[in-house]
Amino acid sequence: MSTFVGYASVTESPYDMGFYDEVVSRGAFSKTLAESPDVHFNLVHGEGGSGLPLARTGQNMTLSEDSHGLRVEADLDDDDPDVMLLNRKVKNGLIEDMSFAFKIVRQRWENGDTFRHILEASLHHGDVTVTPRGANPAAGVVSLRRAALAPLRARVVTWHASVVSWPNSSARRPFSRSVR
């Protein structure tokens, strides 16, 4: 099991959207999070890896809003090929940004529609994602840690079967297998 922590959005941190600048206001997620939204954790908004989610709220992911922004915590299955891919990319420093898919509930435009304040956003049926380039460069992966295996490696589990019949043989051989 790997534990993922990151920020899909950093509040009060303006960023360039191309034709306008944008900032997500502190508290923009409080209402949607109180409503227990159904949100997936994806690679590149579902375009990376298999396209299937790595985690989901109510299952193995928790979203919260703190003074920094939209915090993502997820327990990931290390046997999932997409998690293996994510682990390699993060470990090698190839991917570190995050983003999120959302619906605008309330917004305010300023400076002749060149600056948008997102006052309230809905995350329901949206996603949080790890991506090579997120819109807000302040958002990103905080940590991705695999569970400590030392306690498991220290203990050797051995199965013993009294006898095993081998095909094409009348001989019976003892069988022993160790897993470390």
XYZ file of C-alpha atoms in Angstrom:
180
model
C 0.000 0.000 0.000
C 1.288 3.464 -0.910
C 0.136 6.659 0.742
C -0.279 9.668 -1.524
C -0.506 13.271 -0.270
C -0.793 16.323 -2.474
C -2.585 19.566 -3.197
C -4.858 19.573 -6.254
C -5.433 23.314 -5.765
C -3.588 25.971 -3.795
C -5.893 28.750 -2.654
C -5.035 32.460 -2.804
C -2.263 31.681 -5.306
C -2.960 33.361 -8.690
C -1.969 31.576 -11.891
C -2.020 32.221 -15.628
C -4.764 30.535 -17.682
C -3.572 31.962 -21.001
C -6.140 34.672 -21.755
C -6.773 35.555 -18.115
C -5.389 35.008 -14.630
C -7.252 33.036 -11.994
C -7.229 32.477 -8.253
C -9.195 30.006 -6.150
C -10.430 31.740 -3.008
C -9.856 30.213 0.402
C -13.087 28.465 1.417
C -14.138 27.758 -2.202
C -14.318 24.014 -1.434
C -15.958 24.085 2.010
C -19.558 23.606 0.823
C -18.802 20.874 -1.731
C -16.648 18.940 0.747
C -19.445 19.122 3.340
C -21.728 17.460 0.755
C -19.402 14.413 0.409
C -18.773 14.704 -3.343
C -17.992 11.690 -5.509
C -14.493 12.435 -6.805
C -11.938 10.214 -8.560
C -8.152 10.425 -8.324
C -6.787 10.024 -11.854
C -3.596 10.229 -13.844
C -3.728 13.216 -16.234
C -7.514 13.667 -15.816
C -8.106 10.055 -16.893
C -5.949 10.338 -20.019
C -2.875 8.691 -18.457
C -2.193 5.054 -17.654
C -5.236 2.826 -18.048
C -7.626 5.767 -17.718
C -9.201 4.137 -14.678
C -9.181 5.842 -11.258
C -6.492 5.188 -8.653
C -8.742 6.196 -5.761
C -12.201 7.533 -4.957
C -13.751 9.528 -2.149
C -15.668 7.324 0.255
C -13.382 4.402 -0.627
C -9.655 5.075 -0.290
C -9.315 8.853 -0.663
C -9.991 11.842 1.561
C -10.252 15.448 0.423
C -10.006 18.379 2.797
C -9.474 22.111 2.597
C -6.841 23.620 4.847
C -5.082 26.997 4.885
C -2.923 25.902 1.915
C -5.643 24.551 -0.391
C -7.409 21.361 -1.498
C -5.512 18.514 0.174
C -5.654 14.996 -1.261
C -4.792 11.901 0.792
C -5.173 8.460 -0.755
C -4.205 4.877 0.025
C -3.119 3.293 -3.249
C -2.869 -0.376 -4.220
C 0.785 -1.138 -5.027
C -0.288 -4.053 -7.253
C -2.186 -1.662 -9.582
C -0.078 -1.040 -12.730
C -1.121 2.634 -12.720
C 0.141 3.016 -9.140
C 3.412 1.349 -10.185
C 3.648 3.854 -13.049
C 2.879 6.783 -10.728
C 5.452 5.596 -8.178
C 8.163 5.415 -10.869
C 7.331 8.817 -12.357
C 7.221 10.593 -8.982
C 10.358 8.817 -7.713
C 12.261 9.826 -10.857
C 11.052 13.433 -10.620
C 9.220 13.234 -13.946
C 5.792 14.205 -12.650
C 4.959 16.434 -9.699
C 2.079 18.755 -10.597
C -1.584 18.355 -9.683
C -4.848 19.738 -10.976
C -8.573 19.222 -10.518
C -11.769 19.060 -12.593
C -14.654 21.047 -11.135
C -17.768 23.102 -11.831
C -17.930 26.810 -11.057
C -20.689 27.638 -8.569
C -19.759 31.276 -7.880
C -17.141 33.497 -9.494
C -16.205 37.148 -9.809
C -14.442 38.726 -12.783
C -12.236 41.799 -12.401
C -10.012 44.055 -14.519
C -12.139 43.887 -17.647
C -12.583 40.120 -17.441
C -8.857 39.427 -17.239
C -8.832 38.159 -13.650
C -11.212 35.518 -12.264
C -11.800 34.766 -8.593
C -13.321 31.321 -8.066
C -15.425 31.880 -4.955
C -17.133 28.485 -4.831
C -16.524 25.275 -6.769
C -18.290 21.917 -6.893
C -16.111 18.813 -7.022
C -18.999 16.326 -7.378
C -18.313 14.028 -10.361
C -15.014 15.836 -10.926
C -11.498 14.631 -10.284
C -8.172 15.385 -8.690
C -5.231 14.420 -10.817
C -1.485 14.125 -11.086
C -0.327 15.730 -14.312
C 2.897 16.793 -16.022
C 1.734 20.438 -16.145
C -1.050 21.767 -13.949
C -2.517 25.245 -14.394
C -1.417 26.330 -10.909
C 2.320 25.679 -10.522
C 1.934 25.873 -6.726
C -0.297 22.761 -6.703
C 1.442 19.407 -6.624
C 2.532 16.147 -5.070
C 3.668 16.443 -1.462
C 4.608 12.804 -0.914
C 4.107 9.296 -2.224
C 5.350 6.655 0.170
C 5.208 2.923 -0.009
C 4.349 1.094 3.197
C 7.352 -0.053 5.181
C 8.178 -3.656 4.296
C 10.832 -4.172 6.985
C 8.448 -5.812 9.486
C 7.240 -8.185 6.769
C 10.732 -9.049 5.583
C 11.902 -9.762 9.111
C 9.313 -12.486 9.417
C 9.652 -15.541 7.241
C 6.454 -17.327 6.464
C 6.859 -20.967 5.642
C 4.250 -23.328 4.357
C 4.726 -27.030 4.782
C 2.782 -29.751 3.150
C 3.398 -33.208 4.397
C 3.543 -34.751 0.953
C 2.976 -33.743 -2.642
C 2.201 -36.166 -5.426
C 4.232 -35.425 -8.504
C 2.771 -36.178 -11.951
C 3.996 -39.313 -13.667
C 5.613 -40.516 -10.514
C 4.603 -42.726 -7.695
C 7.130 -40.931 -5.505
C 5.928 -38.527 -2.854
C 8.172 -35.617 -2.032
C 8.013 -33.253 0.893
C 7.240 -29.693 -0.130
C 8.410 -26.507 1.556
C 8.186 -22.906 0.345
C 9.478 -19.769 2.021
C 8.325 -16.260 1.202
C 10.397 -13.267 2.281
